[in-house]
Amino acid sequence: MSVRLTVAQALVRFLAAQHTERDGVRQRLVTATWGIFGHGNVAGLGQALVEHPDLMPFHQGRSEQAMVHAAVGYARQSNRLRVHAVTTSIGPGATNLVTGAALATVNRLPVLLLPGDTFATRPADPVLQQLEVPYAGEVSVNDCLRPVSRYFDRITRPEALIPAALAAVRVLTDPAETGAVTLALPQDVQAEAHDWPEEFLAERTWTVRRPRPDPAELDAAVRAVREAARPMIIAGGGVRYSAAQDALRALAREAGLPVATTQAGKGVLPWDDPRDVGGIGHTGTRTANDLARTSDLILGVGTRYTDFTTASGTLFRPDTRLVNLNITGFDAHKQAGIPLVADARAGLEALTEALASHPRGRGHDPERWAAAKRDWQERTDTAYAAPDPDARPTQAQVLGALDTLVDGTDILINAAGSLPGDLHKLWRTRSVDQYHVEYGYSCMGYEIPAAVGVALAAPGRPVWALVGDGTYLMNPTEIVTAVQEGLPLKLVVLQNHGYASIGGLSETVGAERFGTDYRHRDRFGGFTGAPLPVDLGANAASLGMRVLRPRTVRDLREALADARTSAVPTCVYAETETPDTVSGPPPAQAWWDVPVAETSTRPSAVKAREEYDRHVTARRRHL
């Protein structure tokens, strides 16, 4: 039996029939489609969505990049078990997807991209928005998406949709392969009719696997942990996506191991768990980094070992061994580690069971790390404290005011600027999904659209998007979407008149904060006056948000409390004080490699190079 439908109609029906199942819980995979329509998709997917409104909810976006960010936020909040699709026209709409696709793939988060494409039949050549490539007639701008997609296909014939759609869903639901998936859809093919087998349109369930470790790899990992004198755990995002937090807690408790967390892993243990020692690496805590420097074995669980985590290869001792529990062999073999390829929860449970019957080494002194953790919390209290409630708040004091207000239901979203460092070091996470910092790609402009996606995935929970002024200017458009959808987002905009994070980095590498402040400039690039008269609060209000304007710490506390209970999208717009005259966040507790000019006539760069050369000699390659 077959059903006659257009390609776009068949695709919508196919996607609506796909489900995931893990641990006996079955749920729909593609729960909605985002779209901005143009001539490349309006008559195809646009018509199909109108044809089947009962099958596929639709969300109207304002920026193609932002639509992908919203879909990524939704997928992360759903632990990669539910996804959104994103459709655009060919041309700028399609190329605007590239940044969001890169973010999704870097962070191993699933999103389905359905850009329109130029005509497969080539009735006129070139057509509007067609990229002409003299040596390859089949290339379009959508080919920009190939390197940032985990799967890419162009559907040039109706019947090609069947294997391509199945392959796309296979990648979306495979925790070892997932990321951005792109099906480029020529606009004439979208509208073409075909007789589709009913089997293609029938409901289908994709099991999200929990592969167990290989016995030989497990034995090697257990032997390494058992022989170690001072082992510790570094937990990454894979722990969260596997819902392995209870298994992690059990292993840490039974084996007596401290647990440090990456940006993606922060929250897998609550901040007050005695085994949690805070963030690791360049933006981490002294407690965690000192333990890492003295550990002879690192058990990495679900982490990619980015340069921020390893302090650009300077954090671990040369003789430190690594055991890498990861669902991908690619990540499990990093740092010349002992690979343990498995689902995080299955692997942790296997390790806990195997270690129970074996004696272990001494381990780190729990009293010593507990004392170091208490000391760090005192430093956090100092950074959060606001001795003068009538003064303008610092950024850390904004976090402190929010810290006194939230509970485990609140979700905080951030991605770029100086906030990720402050949050990783200072934030006291109450629940496994409270801390949502996108730091794999650290994409400015992610926060507001991602908050829309998170709010759709977790209705009824307070969702906070924390942004600086630089990030806000990158991508505020989905404020309109939040207003349209009736999502009561809480947006905190910190106005510090420039790129504070990169400005501070610029200063440390001898670039003297060049091009990082929002002030009038002379023809030599110097600054000539006061900050620009920019009012981002007025901009947010013009997009439909309710805006609160606290001037002091006291005002800020009231504004945050008001925003938390508000039933409409609300922005807290706060101008912050630099921490020069008050206690700010502790400085970086580990190095990060940003190369400095090897020769320069400027004293600041010469001094910065001397400091760079001192640090770079400590780099170690685990071979």
Coordinates of C-alpha atoms in Angstrom, one line a residue:
M1 CA 0.0 0.0 0.0
S2 CA 1.2 3.5 -0.7
V3 CA 0.1 7.1 0.0
R4 CA 0.5 9.9 -2.5
L5 CA 2.1 13.0 -0.9
T6 CA 4.6 15.6 -1.8
V7 CA 8.2 15.1 -0.6
A8 CA 7.7 17.8 2.1
Q9 CA 4.3 16.4 3.3
A10 CA 5.9 12.9 3.5
L11 CA 8.9 14.3 5.5
V12 CA 6.6 16.0 8.0
R13 CA 4.5 12.8 8.4
F14 CA 7.7 10.7 8.8
L15 CA 9.2 13.0 11.4
A16 CA 6.0 13.0 13.4
A17 CA 6.1 9.2 13.6
Q18 CA 9.6 8.9 15.0
H19 CA 10.2 8.1 18.7
T20 CA 13.1 7.4 21.1
E21 CA 13.1 4.9 23.9
R22 CA 15.6 4.6 26.7
D23 CA 15.2 2.7 30.0
G24 CA 11.7 1.8 29.0
V25 CA 10.6 5.5 28.5
R26 CA 9.2 6.2 25.0
Q27 CA 8.7 9.7 23.7
R28 CA 8.4 11.5 20.5
L29 CA 11.7 12.5 18.8
V30 CA 10.9 15.6 16.7
T31 CA 8.4 17.6 18.7
A32 CA 8.3 20.8 16.7
T33 CA 9.7 22.7 13.7
W34 CA 11.2 26.2 13.7
G35 CA 11.0 28.1 10.5
I36 CA 11.7 31.3 8.5
F37 CA 10.1 31.1 5.1
G38 CA 11.3 32.2 1.7
H39 CA 10.9 31.1 -1.8
G40 CA 13.1 28.0 -1.1
N41 CA 10.8 26.4 1.4
V42 CA 7.5 28.3 1.6
A43 CA 5.7 26.2 -1.1
G44 CA 7.3 23.0 0.1
L45 CA 7.7 22.6 3.9
G46 CA 5.6 25.7 4.5
Q47 CA 2.7 24.1 2.7
A48 CA 3.3 20.7 4.4
L49 CA 3.2 22.3 7.8
V50 CA -0.1 24.0 7.0
E51 CA -1.4 20.7 5.6
H52 CA -0.6 18.8 8.8
P53 CA -0.8 21.3 11.8
D54 CA -2.0 18.4 14.0
L55 CA 1.2 16.5 13.4
M56 CA 3.9 19.1 13.8
P57 CA 3.8 22.2 16.0
F58 CA 5.5 25.2 14.5
H59 CA 7.6 28.0 16.1
Q60 CA 8.3 31.2 14.1
G61 CA 11.9 32.4 14.4
R62 CA 13.5 35.8 13.7
S63 CA 17.1 34.7 13.0
E64 CA 18.2 31.5 11.4
Q65 CA 21.2 31.1 13.7
A66 CA 19.0 31.8 16.7
M67 CA 16.5 29.1 15.7
V68 CA 19.3 26.5 15.8
H69 CA 20.3 27.8 19.2
A70 CA 16.8 27.4 20.4
A71 CA 16.7 23.9 19.1
V72 CA 20.0 23.1 20.8
G73 CA 18.8 24.5 24.1
Y74 CA 15.7 22.2 23.8
A75 CA 17.8 19.1 23.0
R76 CA 20.2 19.7 25.9
Q77 CA 17.3 20.2 28.4
S78 CA 15.8 17.0 27.0
N79 CA 19.0 15.0 27.5
R80 CA 19.3 14.5 23.7
L81 CA 16.1 12.4 23.6
R82 CA 13.9 15.0 21.9
V83 CA 14.8 17.4 19.2
H84 CA 13.5 20.2 17.1
A85 CA 13.8 20.7 13.3
V86 CA 14.8 24.0 11.7
T87 CA 13.8 25.0 8.1
T88 CA 15.1 28.0 6.1
S89 CA 15.1 29.1 2.5
I90 CA 18.1 28.8 0.3
G91 CA 20.6 31.7 0.3
P92 CA 21.4 33.8 3.4
G93 CA 18.8 31.8 5.4
A94 CA 20.8 28.6 4.8
T95 CA 24.2 30.0 5.4
N96 CA 23.0 31.6 8.6
L97 CA 22.6 28.1 9.9
V98 CA 26.3 27.4 9.9
T99 CA 27.2 28.9 13.3
G100 CA 24.4 27.1 15.1
A101 CA 25.2 23.8 13.3
A102 CA 28.8 24.1 14.4
L103 CA 27.7 24.8 18.0
A104 CA 25.4 21.7 18.0
T105 CA 28.1 19.4 16.5
V106 CA 30.9 20.7 18.8
N107 CA 28.7 20.1 21.8
R108 CA 27.4 16.7 20.5
L109 CA 23.8 17.9 20.7
P110 CA 21.2 16.8 18.1
V111 CA 19.3 19.2 15.8
L112 CA 17.7 18.6 12.4
L113 CA 18.4 21.2 9.7
L114 CA 16.1 21.4 6.7
P115 CA 17.4 24.2 4.4
G116 CA 15.8 24.8 1.1
D117 CA 18.1 24.4 -1.9
T118 CA 18.3 25.5 -5.5
F119 CA 16.3 23.6 -8.2
A120 CA 17.3 20.0 -8.8
T121 CA 15.8 20.2 -12.4
R122 CA 17.6 23.5 -13.2
P123 CA 14.8 25.1 -15.2
A124 CA 16.8 28.4 -15.2
D125 CA 20.5 28.8 -14.4
P126 CA 21.3 30.6 -12.3
V127 CA 18.3 31.2 -10.1
L128 CA 17.9 33.8 -7.4
Q129 CA 20.5 33.2 -4.6
Q130 CA 22.3 30.5 -6.5
L131 CA 26.0 30.2 -5.9
E132 CA 27.7 29.6 -9.3
V133 CA 30.8 27.3 -9.0
P134 CA 32.4 27.0 -12.5
Y135 CA 33.9 23.6 -11.8
A136 CA 30.9 21.9 -10.0
G137 CA 27.3 22.4 -11.1
E138 CA 25.8 20.6 -8.2
V139 CA 27.3 22.8 -5.4
S140 CA 25.1 25.2 -3.5
V141 CA 25.6 27.3 -0.4
N142 CA 24.3 24.4 1.6
D143 CA 27.6 22.7 1.1
C144 CA 28.9 25.1 3.7
L145 CA 27.0 22.9 6.2
R146 CA 28.9 19.7 5.3
P147 CA 31.9 20.1 7.7
V148 CA 29.7 21.2 10.6
S149 CA 27.1 18.4 10.2
R150 CA 27.3 14.8 11.5
Y151 CA 25.2 13.7 8.5
F152 CA 24.5 15.6 5.3
D153 CA 22.4 14.7 2.3
R154 CA 20.8 16.5 -0.6
I155 CA 17.4 15.1 -1.7
T156 CA 17.4 15.4 -5.5
R157 CA 14.8 12.7 -6.2
P158 CA 11.7 12.0 -4.1
E159 CA 12.6 8.3 -3.5
A160 CA 16.0 9.4 -2.1
L161 CA 14.2 10.8 0.9
I162 CA 13.5 7.3 2.3
P163 CA 17.1 6.2 3.0
A164 CA 18.2 9.8 3.8
A165 CA 15.5 10.4 6.4
L166 CA 16.2 7.0 8.1
A167 CA 20.0 7.8 8.1
A168 CA 19.3 11.2 9.6
V169 CA 17.2 9.9 12.5
R170 CA 19.8 7.2 13.1
V171 CA 22.5 9.9 13.7
L172 CA 20.1 12.1 15.7
T173 CA 19.4 9.2 18.1
D174 CA 22.9 7.7 18.4
P175 CA 24.7 9.2 21.5
A176 CA 28.1 8.4 20.0
E177 CA 27.4 10.1 16.6
T178 CA 24.9 12.9 17.3
G179 CA 25.1 16.5 16.3
A180 CA 23.7 18.7 13.5
V181 CA 22.0 16.7 10.8
T182 CA 21.3 18.4 7.5
L183 CA 18.9 17.4 4.7
A184 CA 19.1 19.9 1.9
L185 CA 15.8 20.1 0.1
P186 CA 15.7 21.5 -3.5
Q187 CA 12.6 23.6 -3.7
D188 CA 11.2 21.9 -6.8
V189 CA 11.7 18.4 -5.2
Q190 CA 9.9 19.5 -2.0
A191 CA 6.7 20.1 -4.0
E192 CA 6.9 17.0 -6.1
A193 CA 4.4 14.2 -5.5
H194 CA 5.4 10.6 -5.0
D195 CA 3.7 7.3 -3.9
W196 CA 5.2 6.6 -0.5
P197 CA 5.1 3.1 1.1
E198 CA 3.0 3.1 4.3
E199 CA 5.9 1.4 6.1
F200 CA 8.0 4.6 5.6
L201 CA 5.3 6.7 7.3
A202 CA 4.5 4.2 10.1
E203 CA 5.5 4.8 13.7
R204 CA 9.0 3.8 14.5
T205 CA 10.9 3.6 17.8
W206 CA 14.7 4.1 18.0
T207 CA 16.3 2.6 21.1
V208 CA 19.0 4.9 22.6
R209 CA 21.6 2.4 23.5
R210 CA 23.5 2.0 26.7
P211 CA 26.5 0.0 25.6
R212 CA 28.4 -1.7 28.4
P213 CA 32.2 -1.8 28.6
D214 CA 34.3 -4.4 27.0
P215 CA 35.5 -6.9 29.8
A216 CA 39.2 -6.4 28.9
E217 CA 38.9 -2.6 28.9
L218 CA 37.0 -2.8 32.2
D219 CA 39.7 -5.0 33.8
A220 CA 42.4 -2.5 32.7
A221 CA 40.5 0.4 34.1
V222 CA 39.8 -1.3 37.4
R223 CA 43.5 -2.3 37.7
A224 CA 44.6 1.3 37.1
V225 CA 42.2 2.8 39.6
R226 CA 43.0 0.1 42.2
E227 CA 46.8 0.8 41.8
A228 CA 46.5 4.5 42.0
A229 CA 47.5 6.3 45.3
R230 CA 45.6 9.6 44.6
P231 CA 42.8 9.1 42.0
M232 CA 40.1 11.6 41.2
I233 CA 37.2 11.9 38.8
I234 CA 36.6 14.6 36.1
A235 CA 32.9 14.5 35.1
G236 CA 31.8 16.0 31.8
G237 CA 28.6 16.5 29.9
G238 CA 28.3 12.8 29.1
V239 CA 27.3 12.1 32.7
R240 CA 24.4 14.4 32.4
Y241 CA 23.2 13.2 29.0
S242 CA 23.3 9.6 30.2
A243 CA 21.4 10.5 33.4
A244 CA 24.3 9.0 35.2
Q245 CA 24.5 11.3 38.2
D246 CA 23.3 8.7 40.7
A247 CA 25.9 6.2 39.4
L248 CA 28.6 8.8 39.6
R249 CA 27.6 9.6 43.2
A250 CA 27.7 5.9 44.1
L251 CA 31.2 5.3 42.6
A252 CA 32.6 8.5 44.2
R253 CA 31.2 7.4 47.6
E254 CA 32.2 3.8 47.4
A255 CA 35.7 4.4 46.0
G256 CA 36.4 7.6 48.0
L257 CA 37.0 9.8 45.0
P258 CA 36.7 13.6 44.7
V259 CA 34.7 14.8 41.7
A260 CA 35.6 17.8 39.7
T261 CA 33.4 19.0 36.8
T262 CA 33.8 20.6 33.4
Q263 CA 31.5 23.4 32.2
A264 CA 29.2 20.8 30.6
G265 CA 29.3 18.5 33.6
K266 CA 28.8 21.1 36.4
G267 CA 25.7 20.2 38.4
V268 CA 25.9 16.4 38.0
L269 CA 26.6 16.6 41.8
P270 CA 25.0 19.4 43.8
W271 CA 27.5 21.9 45.1
D272 CA 27.1 20.8 48.7
D273 CA 27.8 17.1 48.0
P274 CA 30.9 16.3 50.0
R275 CA 32.5 14.6 47.0
D276 CA 32.0 17.7 44.7
V277 CA 35.2 19.8 44.6
G278 CA 34.0 22.3 42.0
G279 CA 35.0 23.2 38.4
I280 CA 38.2 22.0 36.8
G281 CA 40.7 23.8 34.7
H282 CA 41.3 27.4 33.7
T283 CA 37.9 28.5 35.0
G284 CA 37.8 26.0 37.8
T285 CA 38.4 26.2 41.6
R286 CA 41.7 26.0 43.4
T287 CA 40.3 23.0 45.3
A288 CA 39.8 21.0 42.1
N289 CA 42.9 22.1 40.4
D290 CA 45.2 21.4 43.3
L291 CA 43.8 17.9 43.5
A292 CA 44.4 17.4 39.8
R293 CA 48.0 18.6 40.1
T294 CA 48.7 16.0 42.8
S295 CA 46.6 13.1 41.4
D296 CA 48.3 10.1 39.8
L297 CA 45.2 9.0 38.1
I298 CA 42.3 10.9 36.4
L299 CA 39.1 9.0 35.7
G300 CA 37.5 11.1 33.0
V301 CA 33.8 10.4 32.5
G302 CA 32.0 11.9 29.5
T303 CA 34.6 14.6 28.9
R304 CA 36.4 15.8 25.7
Y305 CA 39.4 17.2 27.6
T306 CA 39.3 20.6 26.0
D307 CA 42.2 23.0 26.6
F308 CA 40.2 24.8 29.3
T309 CA 39.8 21.5 31.2
T310 CA 43.5 20.5 31.0
A311 CA 44.8 24.1 31.4
S312 CA 46.3 23.7 27.9
G313 CA 48.1 20.6 28.9
T314 CA 49.7 22.0 32.1
L315 CA 47.3 20.7 34.8
F316 CA 48.3 17.0 35.1
R317 CA 51.6 15.6 36.1
P318 CA 53.8 13.9 33.4
D319 CA 53.3 10.6 35.1
T320 CA 49.6 10.9 35.7
R321 CA 47.6 8.1 34.1
L322 CA 44.2 8.7 32.6
V323 CA 41.2 6.3 32.3
N324 CA 38.6 7.7 29.9
L325 CA 35.0 6.4 30.2
N326 CA 33.3 7.7 27.1
I327 CA 30.6 6.5 24.7
T328 CA 32.9 7.4 21.7
G329 CA 36.2 5.7 21.0
F330 CA 37.4 9.0 19.7
D331 CA 37.2 10.7 23.1
A332 CA 38.1 7.6 25.1
H333 CA 41.6 7.5 23.5
K334 CA 42.4 11.1 24.2
Q335 CA 45.4 12.0 26.3
A336 CA 46.8 8.6 25.7
G337 CA 44.3 7.3 28.3
I338 CA 43.2 3.8 29.0
P339 CA 39.9 3.7 27.0
L340 CA 36.7 2.5 28.5
V341 CA 34.2 2.8 25.7
A342 CA 30.7 2.6 27.2
D343 CA 27.6 4.6 28.1
A344 CA 28.5 6.7 31.2
R345 CA 25.9 5.2 33.5
A346 CA 26.6 1.6 32.4
G347 CA 30.3 2.2 32.7
L348 CA 30.1 3.8 36.1
E349 CA 27.9 1.0 37.4
A350 CA 30.4 -1.6 36.1
L351 CA 33.3 0.2 37.7
T352 CA 31.5 0.4 41.0
E353 CA 30.7 -3.3 41.0
A354 CA 34.2 -4.3 40.0
L355 CA 36.0 -2.1 42.5
A356 CA 33.9 -3.3 45.4
S357 CA 35.9 -6.6 45.5
H358 CA 39.3 -5.0 45.2
P359 CA 41.5 -3.1 47.7
R360 CA 42.5 0.4 46.6
G361 CA 45.3 2.8 47.2
R362 CA 45.3 5.5 49.9
G363 CA 43.4 8.2 47.9
H364 CA 43.3 11.9 48.6
D365 CA 42.8 13.0 52.2
P366 CA 39.0 13.8 52.5
E367 CA 39.6 16.1 55.4
R368 CA 42.1 18.1 53.4
W369 CA 40.0 18.5 50.4
A370 CA 36.9 19.3 52.6
A371 CA 39.0 22.1 54.2
A372 CA 40.1 23.4 50.8
K373 CA 36.4 23.4 49.6
R374 CA 35.3 25.4 52.7
D375 CA 38.1 27.9 52.0
W376 CA 36.8 28.2 48.4
Q377 CA 33.2 28.8 49.6
E378 CA 34.5 31.5 51.9
R379 CA 36.1 33.2 48.8
T380 CA 32.8 32.8 47.0
D381 CA 31.0 34.4 49.9
T382 CA 33.5 37.3 49.7
A383 CA 32.9 37.8 46.0
Y384 CA 29.1 37.6 46.4
A385 CA 29.0 40.0 49.4
A386 CA 27.8 43.5 48.9
P387 CA 28.8 45.6 51.9
D388 CA 27.1 48.7 50.6
P389 CA 23.6 47.8 49.4
D390 CA 23.2 51.3 47.9
A391 CA 26.3 50.9 45.6
R392 CA 26.2 49.8 42.0
P393 CA 26.7 46.0 41.9
T394 CA 29.6 44.1 40.4
Q395 CA 29.0 41.1 38.2
A396 CA 29.9 38.7 41.0
Q397 CA 27.4 40.5 43.3
V398 CA 24.7 40.0 40.6
L399 CA 25.4 36.3 40.8
G400 CA 25.3 36.5 44.6
A401 CA 21.9 38.2 44.6
L402 CA 20.6 35.5 42.3
D403 CA 22.2 32.8 44.4
T404 CA 20.1 33.8 47.4
L405 CA 16.9 33.7 45.3
V406 CA 16.9 30.5 43.3
D407 CA 16.1 26.9 44.1
G408 CA 16.6 23.6 42.2
T409 CA 13.9 24.5 39.7
D410 CA 15.7 27.5 38.3
I411 CA 17.8 27.1 35.1
L412 CA 20.7 29.4 34.3
I413 CA 21.9 29.9 30.7
N414 CA 25.1 31.4 29.6
A415 CA 27.7 30.9 26.9
A416 CA 30.3 33.6 26.4
G417 CA 32.1 36.6 28.0
S418 CA 33.4 36.7 31.5
L419 CA 30.3 35.1 33.0
P420 CA 31.3 31.5 32.1
G421 CA 34.4 31.8 34.2
D422 CA 32.6 33.4 37.1
L423 CA 29.8 30.9 37.0
H424 CA 32.1 27.9 36.8
K425 CA 34.1 29.1 39.8
L426 CA 31.4 30.5 41.9
W427 CA 27.9 29.2 41.1
R428 CA 26.4 26.8 43.7
T429 CA 24.4 24.4 41.5
R430 CA 21.3 22.9 43.1
S431 CA 20.1 20.4 40.5
V432 CA 21.5 18.4 37.7
D433 CA 20.0 20.6 35.0
Q434 CA 20.3 24.0 36.6
Y435 CA 23.6 24.9 35.1
H436 CA 23.4 25.4 31.3
V437 CA 26.6 27.0 30.1
E438 CA 27.4 26.3 26.4
Y439 CA 31.2 26.4 26.5
G440 CA 32.1 23.9 23.8
Y441 CA 31.7 26.6 21.2
S442 CA 31.2 29.6 23.6
C443 CA 29.0 31.3 21.1
M444 CA 28.0 34.9 21.8
G445 CA 24.3 35.3 21.1
Y446 CA 23.4 31.7 22.2
E447 CA 21.7 32.6 25.5
I448 CA 18.4 34.2 24.6
P449 CA 17.3 31.8 21.9
A450 CA 18.6 28.8 24.0
A451 CA 16.4 30.1 26.9
V452 CA 13.4 29.9 24.5
G453 CA 14.2 26.3 23.7
V454 CA 14.8 25.4 27.4
A455 CA 11.5 27.1 28.4
L456 CA 9.7 25.0 25.7
A457 CA 11.4 21.8 27.1
A458 CA 10.8 22.7 30.8
P459 CA 7.5 24.6 31.0
G460 CA 6.7 26.2 34.4
R461 CA 10.4 26.4 35.5
P462 CA 12.1 29.8 35.9
V463 CA 14.6 30.1 33.0
W464 CA 17.3 32.8 33.3
A465 CA 19.4 34.0 30.4
L466 CA 22.5 35.8 31.7
V467 CA 24.2 38.1 29.1
G468 CA 26.7 40.9 28.9
D469 CA 26.1 43.9 26.7
G470 CA 28.4 42.5 23.9
T471 CA 26.5 39.2 23.8
Y472 CA 23.2 40.9 23.9
L473 CA 24.1 43.0 20.8
M474 CA 24.9 39.8 18.9
N475 CA 21.4 38.2 18.9
P476 CA 18.5 39.7 20.8
T477 CA 15.9 38.8 18.2
E478 CA 14.3 35.9 19.9
I479 CA 13.0 38.2 22.5
V480 CA 10.2 38.7 20.0
T481 CA 9.6 34.9 19.8
A482 CA 9.4 34.7 23.6
V483 CA 6.8 37.4 23.6
Q484 CA 4.9 35.7 20.8
E485 CA 5.0 32.3 22.5
G486 CA 4.1 33.8 25.9
L487 CA 7.3 32.4 27.6
P488 CA 8.1 34.2 30.8
L489 CA 11.9 34.3 30.3
K490 CA 14.0 36.1 32.8
L491 CA 16.8 38.1 31.0
V492 CA 19.6 39.6 33.0
V493 CA 21.6 42.1 30.9
L494 CA 24.9 43.3 32.5
Q495 CA 26.0 46.6 31.0
N496 CA 29.8 47.0 31.3
H497 CA 30.3 49.0 28.1
G498 CA 32.4 46.6 26.2
Y499 CA 33.8 43.1 25.7
A500 CA 35.0 42.7 29.3
S501 CA 36.2 39.2 29.0
I502 CA 38.3 39.6 25.8
G503 CA 39.3 43.0 27.1
G504 CA 40.9 41.5 30.2
L505 CA 42.6 38.8 28.0
S506 CA 43.8 41.5 25.6
E507 CA 45.5 43.2 28.5
T508 CA 47.2 40.1 29.7
V509 CA 48.7 39.3 26.3
G510 CA 50.0 42.8 25.6
A511 CA 47.2 43.9 23.2
E512 CA 46.2 46.7 25.7
R513 CA 42.4 46.2 25.4
F514 CA 42.5 47.4 21.8
G515 CA 39.1 47.3 20.1
T516 CA 37.2 46.0 23.2
D517 CA 35.5 49.0 24.7
Y518 CA 32.3 50.7 23.6
R519 CA 33.6 54.3 23.5
H520 CA 34.2 57.0 20.9
R521 CA 37.4 56.4 19.1
D522 CA 39.9 58.7 17.3
R523 CA 41.5 57.9 13.9
F524 CA 44.3 56.1 15.6
G525 CA 42.0 53.6 17.4
G526 CA 42.3 55.4 20.8
F527 CA 39.4 56.2 23.1
T528 CA 38.3 59.8 23.3
G529 CA 35.4 60.0 25.7
A530 CA 32.7 58.5 27.8
P531 CA 30.9 55.2 27.0
L532 CA 28.5 55.3 24.1
P533 CA 25.0 56.4 24.9
V534 CA 23.6 53.0 24.3
D535 CA 20.4 51.9 26.1
L536 CA 19.9 48.1 25.7
G537 CA 17.1 48.2 28.2
A538 CA 15.1 50.4 25.8
N539 CA 15.9 48.0 23.0
A540 CA 14.6 45.1 25.0
A541 CA 11.5 47.1 25.8
S542 CA 11.0 47.9 22.1
L543 CA 11.0 44.1 21.4
G544 CA 8.2 43.5 23.8
M545 CA 9.9 42.8 27.2
R546 CA 9.0 44.2 30.5
V547 CA 12.2 46.0 31.7
L548 CA 13.4 46.6 35.3
R549 CA 16.3 49.0 35.8
P550 CA 18.0 48.5 39.2
R551 CA 20.6 51.1 40.1
T552 CA 21.9 49.6 43.3
V553 CA 22.4 46.2 44.9
R554 CA 19.3 46.8 47.0
D555 CA 17.3 47.6 43.8
L556 CA 18.8 44.5 42.1
R557 CA 17.6 42.1 44.7
E558 CA 14.1 43.4 44.4
A559 CA 14.2 43.4 40.6
L560 CA 15.4 39.8 40.4
A561 CA 12.7 38.6 42.9
D562 CA 10.1 40.5 40.8
A563 CA 11.4 38.9 37.5
R564 CA 11.4 35.4 39.0
T565 CA 7.7 35.5 39.7
S566 CA 6.7 37.5 36.6
A567 CA 4.3 35.8 34.2
V568 CA 5.7 37.8 31.2
P569 CA 9.1 38.0 29.6
T570 CA 11.1 40.3 31.9
C571 CA 14.5 41.9 31.6
V572 CA 16.6 43.1 34.5
Y573 CA 19.0 45.7 33.0
A574 CA 21.9 46.4 35.4
E575 CA 24.9 48.6 34.9
T576 CA 27.7 46.9 36.7
E577 CA 30.8 48.2 38.6
T578 CA 34.2 46.9 37.8
P579 CA 35.6 44.8 40.7
D580 CA 38.8 46.9 41.0
T581 CA 37.8 48.5 44.3
V582 CA 35.9 45.6 45.8
S583 CA 36.5 41.9 46.1
G584 CA 35.8 40.3 42.8
P585 CA 36.0 36.6 41.7
P586 CA 39.3 34.9 42.3
P587 CA 41.6 35.0 39.3
A588 CA 42.2 32.0 37.1
Q589 CA 43.5 29.0 39.0
A590 CA 45.2 27.5 36.0
W591 CA 46.8 28.6 32.7
W592 CA 45.2 28.9 29.3
D593 CA 47.4 29.1 26.1
V594 CA 46.8 32.2 24.1
P595 CA 50.0 32.9 22.1
V596 CA 51.7 36.3 22.6
A597 CA 53.7 38.2 20.1
E598 CA 57.3 36.8 20.1
T599 CA 58.7 40.2 19.2
S600 CA 57.3 43.7 20.0
T601 CA 58.4 47.3 20.6
R602 CA 55.6 47.7 23.2
P603 CA 56.6 47.0 26.8
S604 CA 53.2 45.4 27.7
A605 CA 53.7 42.8 24.9
V606 CA 57.3 42.1 25.9
K607 CA 56.3 41.5 29.5
A608 CA 53.4 39.3 28.4
R609 CA 55.7 37.2 26.3
E610 CA 58.0 36.6 29.2
E611 CA 55.1 35.3 31.3
Y612 CA 53.9 33.2 28.3
D613 CA 57.3 31.5 27.9
R614 CA 57.3 30.7 31.7
H615 CA 54.0 28.9 31.5
V616 CA 54.5 27.1 28.2
T617 CA 57.4 25.2 29.5
A618 CA 55.1 23.4 31.8
R619 CA 53.0 21.9 29.0
R620 CA 52.9 18.1 28.9
R621 CA 51.9 15.7 26.2
H622 CA 50.5 12.4 27.5
L623 CA 51.9 9.9 24.9

